[in-house]
PDB file of C-alpha atoms in Angstrom:
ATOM      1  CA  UNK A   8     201.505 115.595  50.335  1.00  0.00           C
ATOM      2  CA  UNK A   9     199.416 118.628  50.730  1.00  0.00           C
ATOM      3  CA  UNK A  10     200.161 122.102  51.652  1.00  0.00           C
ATOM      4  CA  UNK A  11     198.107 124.487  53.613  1.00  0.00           C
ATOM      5  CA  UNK A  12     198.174 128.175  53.293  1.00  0.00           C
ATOM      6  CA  UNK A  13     196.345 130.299  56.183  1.00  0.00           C
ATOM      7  CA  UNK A  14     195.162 134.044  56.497  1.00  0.00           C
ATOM      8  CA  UNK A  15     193.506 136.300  58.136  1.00  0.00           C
ATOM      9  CA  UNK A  16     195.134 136.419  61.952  1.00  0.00           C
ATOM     10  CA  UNK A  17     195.519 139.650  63.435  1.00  0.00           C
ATOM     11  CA  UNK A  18     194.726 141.516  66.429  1.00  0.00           C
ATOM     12  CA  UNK A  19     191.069 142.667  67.102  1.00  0.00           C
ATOM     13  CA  UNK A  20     189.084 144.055  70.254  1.00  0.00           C
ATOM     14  CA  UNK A  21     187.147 142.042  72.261  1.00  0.00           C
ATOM     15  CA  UNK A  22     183.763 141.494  71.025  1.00  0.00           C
ATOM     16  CA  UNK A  23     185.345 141.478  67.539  1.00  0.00           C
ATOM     17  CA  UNK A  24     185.482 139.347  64.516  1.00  0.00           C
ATOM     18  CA  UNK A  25     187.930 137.461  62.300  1.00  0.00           C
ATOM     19  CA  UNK A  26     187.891 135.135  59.758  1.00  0.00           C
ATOM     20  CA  UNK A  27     190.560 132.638  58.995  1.00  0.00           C
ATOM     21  CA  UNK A  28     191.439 131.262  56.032  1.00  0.00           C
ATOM     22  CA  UNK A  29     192.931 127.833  55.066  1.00  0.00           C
ATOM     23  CA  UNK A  30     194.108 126.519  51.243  1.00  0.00           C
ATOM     24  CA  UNK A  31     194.640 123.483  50.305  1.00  0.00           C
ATOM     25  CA  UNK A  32     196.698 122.187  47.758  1.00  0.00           C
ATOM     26  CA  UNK A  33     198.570 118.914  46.233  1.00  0.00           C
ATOM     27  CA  UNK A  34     197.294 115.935  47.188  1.00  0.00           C
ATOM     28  CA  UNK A  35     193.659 116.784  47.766  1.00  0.00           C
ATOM     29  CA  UNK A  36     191.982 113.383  48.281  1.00  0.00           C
ATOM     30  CA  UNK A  37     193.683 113.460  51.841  1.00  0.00           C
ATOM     31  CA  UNK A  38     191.183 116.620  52.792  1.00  0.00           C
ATOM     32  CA  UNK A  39     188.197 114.495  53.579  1.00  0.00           C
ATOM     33  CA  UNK A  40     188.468 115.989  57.270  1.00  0.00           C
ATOM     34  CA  UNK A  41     189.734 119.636  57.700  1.00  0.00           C
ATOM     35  CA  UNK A  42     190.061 121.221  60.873  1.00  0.00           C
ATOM     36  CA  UNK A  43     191.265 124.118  62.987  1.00  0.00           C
ATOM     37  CA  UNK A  44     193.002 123.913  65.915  1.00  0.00           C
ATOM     38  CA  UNK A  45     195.225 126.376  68.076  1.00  0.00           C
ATOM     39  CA  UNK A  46     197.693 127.068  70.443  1.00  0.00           C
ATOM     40  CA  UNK A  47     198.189 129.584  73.434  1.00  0.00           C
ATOM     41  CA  UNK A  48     201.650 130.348  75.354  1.00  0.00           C
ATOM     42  CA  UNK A  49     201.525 127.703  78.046  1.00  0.00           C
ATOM     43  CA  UNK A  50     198.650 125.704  77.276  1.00  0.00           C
ATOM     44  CA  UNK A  51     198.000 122.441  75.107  1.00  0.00           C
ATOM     45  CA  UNK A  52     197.080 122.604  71.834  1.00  0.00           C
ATOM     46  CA  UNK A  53     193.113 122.585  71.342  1.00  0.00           C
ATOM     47  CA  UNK A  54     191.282 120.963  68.180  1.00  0.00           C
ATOM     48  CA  UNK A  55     188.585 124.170  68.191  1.00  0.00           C
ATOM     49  CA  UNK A  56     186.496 123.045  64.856  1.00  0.00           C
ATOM     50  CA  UNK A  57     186.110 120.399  62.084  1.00  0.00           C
ATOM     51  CA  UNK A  58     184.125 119.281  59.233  1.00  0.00           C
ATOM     52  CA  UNK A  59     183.796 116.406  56.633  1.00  0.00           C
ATOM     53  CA  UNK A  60     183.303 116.723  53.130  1.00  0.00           C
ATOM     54  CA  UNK A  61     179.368 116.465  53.342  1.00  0.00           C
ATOM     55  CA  UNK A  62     179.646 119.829  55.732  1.00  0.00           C
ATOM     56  CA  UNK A  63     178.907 117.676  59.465  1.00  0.00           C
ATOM     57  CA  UNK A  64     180.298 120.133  61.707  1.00  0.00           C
ATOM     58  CA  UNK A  65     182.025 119.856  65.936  1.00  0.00           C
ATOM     59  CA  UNK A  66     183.248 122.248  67.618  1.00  0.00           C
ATOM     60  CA  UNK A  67     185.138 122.728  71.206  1.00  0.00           C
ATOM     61  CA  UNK A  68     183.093 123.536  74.247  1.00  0.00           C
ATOM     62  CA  UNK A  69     184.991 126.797  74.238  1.00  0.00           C
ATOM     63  CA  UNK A  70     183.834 128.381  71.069  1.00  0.00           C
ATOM     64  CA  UNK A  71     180.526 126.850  70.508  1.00  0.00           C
ATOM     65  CA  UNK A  72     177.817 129.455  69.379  1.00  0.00           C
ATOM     66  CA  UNK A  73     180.734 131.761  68.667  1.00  0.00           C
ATOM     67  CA  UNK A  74     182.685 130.437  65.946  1.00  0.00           C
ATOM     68  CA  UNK A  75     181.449 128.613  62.568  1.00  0.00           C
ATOM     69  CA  UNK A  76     183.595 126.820  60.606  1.00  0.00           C
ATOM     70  CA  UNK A  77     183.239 126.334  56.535  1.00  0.00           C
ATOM     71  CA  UNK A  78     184.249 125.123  53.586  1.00  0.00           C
ATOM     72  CA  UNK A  79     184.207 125.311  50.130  1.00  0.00           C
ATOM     73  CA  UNK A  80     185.331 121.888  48.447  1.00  0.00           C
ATOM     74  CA  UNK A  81     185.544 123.302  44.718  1.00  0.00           C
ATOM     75  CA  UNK A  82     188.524 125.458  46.356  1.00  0.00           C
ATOM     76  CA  UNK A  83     189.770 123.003  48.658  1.00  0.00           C
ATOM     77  CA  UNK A  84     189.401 125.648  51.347  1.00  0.00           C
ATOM     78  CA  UNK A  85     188.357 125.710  55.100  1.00  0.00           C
ATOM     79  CA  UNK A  86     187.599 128.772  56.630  1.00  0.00           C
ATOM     80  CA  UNK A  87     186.807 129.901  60.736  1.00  0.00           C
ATOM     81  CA  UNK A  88     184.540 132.480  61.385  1.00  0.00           C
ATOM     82  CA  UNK A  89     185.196 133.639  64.925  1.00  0.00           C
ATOM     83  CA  UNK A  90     182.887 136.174  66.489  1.00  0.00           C
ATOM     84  CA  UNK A  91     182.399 137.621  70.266  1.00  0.00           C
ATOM     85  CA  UNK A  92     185.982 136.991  70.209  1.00  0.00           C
ATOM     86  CA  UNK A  93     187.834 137.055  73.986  1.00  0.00           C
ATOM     87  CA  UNK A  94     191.532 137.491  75.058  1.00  0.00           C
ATOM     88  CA  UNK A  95     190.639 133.810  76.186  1.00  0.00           C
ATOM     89  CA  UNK A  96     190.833 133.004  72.124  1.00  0.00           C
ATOM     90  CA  UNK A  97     194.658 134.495  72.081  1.00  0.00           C
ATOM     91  CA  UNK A  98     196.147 131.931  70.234  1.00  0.00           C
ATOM     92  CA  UNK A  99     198.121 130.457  67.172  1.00  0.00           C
ATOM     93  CA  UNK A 100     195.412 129.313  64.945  1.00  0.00           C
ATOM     94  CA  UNK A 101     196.668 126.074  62.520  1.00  0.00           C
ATOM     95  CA  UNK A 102     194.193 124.417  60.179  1.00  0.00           C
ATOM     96  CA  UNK A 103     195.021 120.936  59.566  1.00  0.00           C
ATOM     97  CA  UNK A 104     193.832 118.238  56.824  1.00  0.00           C
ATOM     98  CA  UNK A 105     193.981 114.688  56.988  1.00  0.00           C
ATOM     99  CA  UNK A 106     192.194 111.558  54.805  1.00  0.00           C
ATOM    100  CA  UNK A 107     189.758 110.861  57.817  1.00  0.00           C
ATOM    101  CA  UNK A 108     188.014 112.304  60.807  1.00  0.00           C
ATOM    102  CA  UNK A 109     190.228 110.225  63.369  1.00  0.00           C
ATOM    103  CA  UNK A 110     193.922 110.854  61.687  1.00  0.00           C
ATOM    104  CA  UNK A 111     192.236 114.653  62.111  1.00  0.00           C
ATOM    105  CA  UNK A 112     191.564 114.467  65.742  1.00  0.00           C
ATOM    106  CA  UNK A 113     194.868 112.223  66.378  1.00  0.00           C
ATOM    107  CA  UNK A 114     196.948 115.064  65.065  1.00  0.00           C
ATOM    108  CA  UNK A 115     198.599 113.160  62.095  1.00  0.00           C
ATOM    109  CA  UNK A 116     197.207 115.202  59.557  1.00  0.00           C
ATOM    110  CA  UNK A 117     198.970 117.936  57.418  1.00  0.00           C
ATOM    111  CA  UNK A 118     199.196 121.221  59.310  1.00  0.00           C
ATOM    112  CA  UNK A 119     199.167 124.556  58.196  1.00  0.00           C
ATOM    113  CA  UNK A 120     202.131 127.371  58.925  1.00  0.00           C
ATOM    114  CA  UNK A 121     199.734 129.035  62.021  1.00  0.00           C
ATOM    115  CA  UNK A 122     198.037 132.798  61.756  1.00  0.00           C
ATOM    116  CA  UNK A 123     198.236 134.458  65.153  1.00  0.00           C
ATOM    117  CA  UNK A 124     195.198 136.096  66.220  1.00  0.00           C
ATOM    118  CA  UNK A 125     195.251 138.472  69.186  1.00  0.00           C
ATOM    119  CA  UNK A 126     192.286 139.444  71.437  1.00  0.00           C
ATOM    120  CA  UNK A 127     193.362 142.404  73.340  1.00  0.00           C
ATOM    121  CA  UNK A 128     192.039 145.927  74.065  1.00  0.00           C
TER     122      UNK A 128
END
C-alpha cells in the first residue's frame, strides 16, 4: 500500500506557473512508474506526464514543451512543473504510482487525493 500526498494547486493567471508536488510513502518498491494525470468538469481523465526510476520521461500532446515532470527517488517524490499555463489546463491534478509503466498508464496504480489548479484571469 502506498499513500500519496500532493501540493501546490491553486489558481494562477494565464501565462503563469505552478509546481505540483507528490509524496510517496509505505510501500515504496511499487513507485517504479509515477505519474500525473488530471481531470476537468466534463472531460475524461488525461495521463499528462510520467517517468521511471532511471528519469525516461512522456508527456501528453497537450502540455509538451510546457510542463516538466521530476523526481527525486531519495524522497520518493514526483513533482510537475507547469509553465505558460492556459484555462485549457483547469483541472484536478492526481499523481499516481504504480510497480510498472503499464499498471501506470492502465490506471491501476495508487492515486493521490487531487490538487486543483485553476487557470483563470
Amino acid at each position: 500500500q502506498v499513500q500519496l500526498v500532493e501540493s501546490g494547486g491553486g489558481l494562477v493567471q494565464p501565462g503563469g506557473s505552478l509546481r505540483l508536488s507528490c509524496a510517496a510513502s509505505g510501500s515504496i518498491f511499487s513507485t517504479a512508474a509515477m505519474g500525473w494525470y488530471r481531470q476537468a468538469p466534463g472531460k475524461q481523465r488525461e495521463l499528462v506526464a510520467t517517468i521511471t526510476t532511471g528519469g525516461f520521461t512522456s508527456y501528453a500532446n497537450s502540455v509538451k514543451g510546457r510542463f516538466a515532470i521530476s523526481r527525486d527517488n531519495a524522497k520518493n517524490t514526483v513533482y510537475l512543473q507547469m509553465n505558460s499555463l492556459k484555462p485549457d489546463d483547469t483541472a484536478v491534478y492526481y499523481c499516481s504510482v504504480a510497480s510498472s509503466m503499464q499498471l501506470l498508464h492502465g490506471g491501476f496504480g495508487s492515486w493521490g487525493q487531487g490538487t486543483q489548479v485553476t487557470v483563470s484571469s
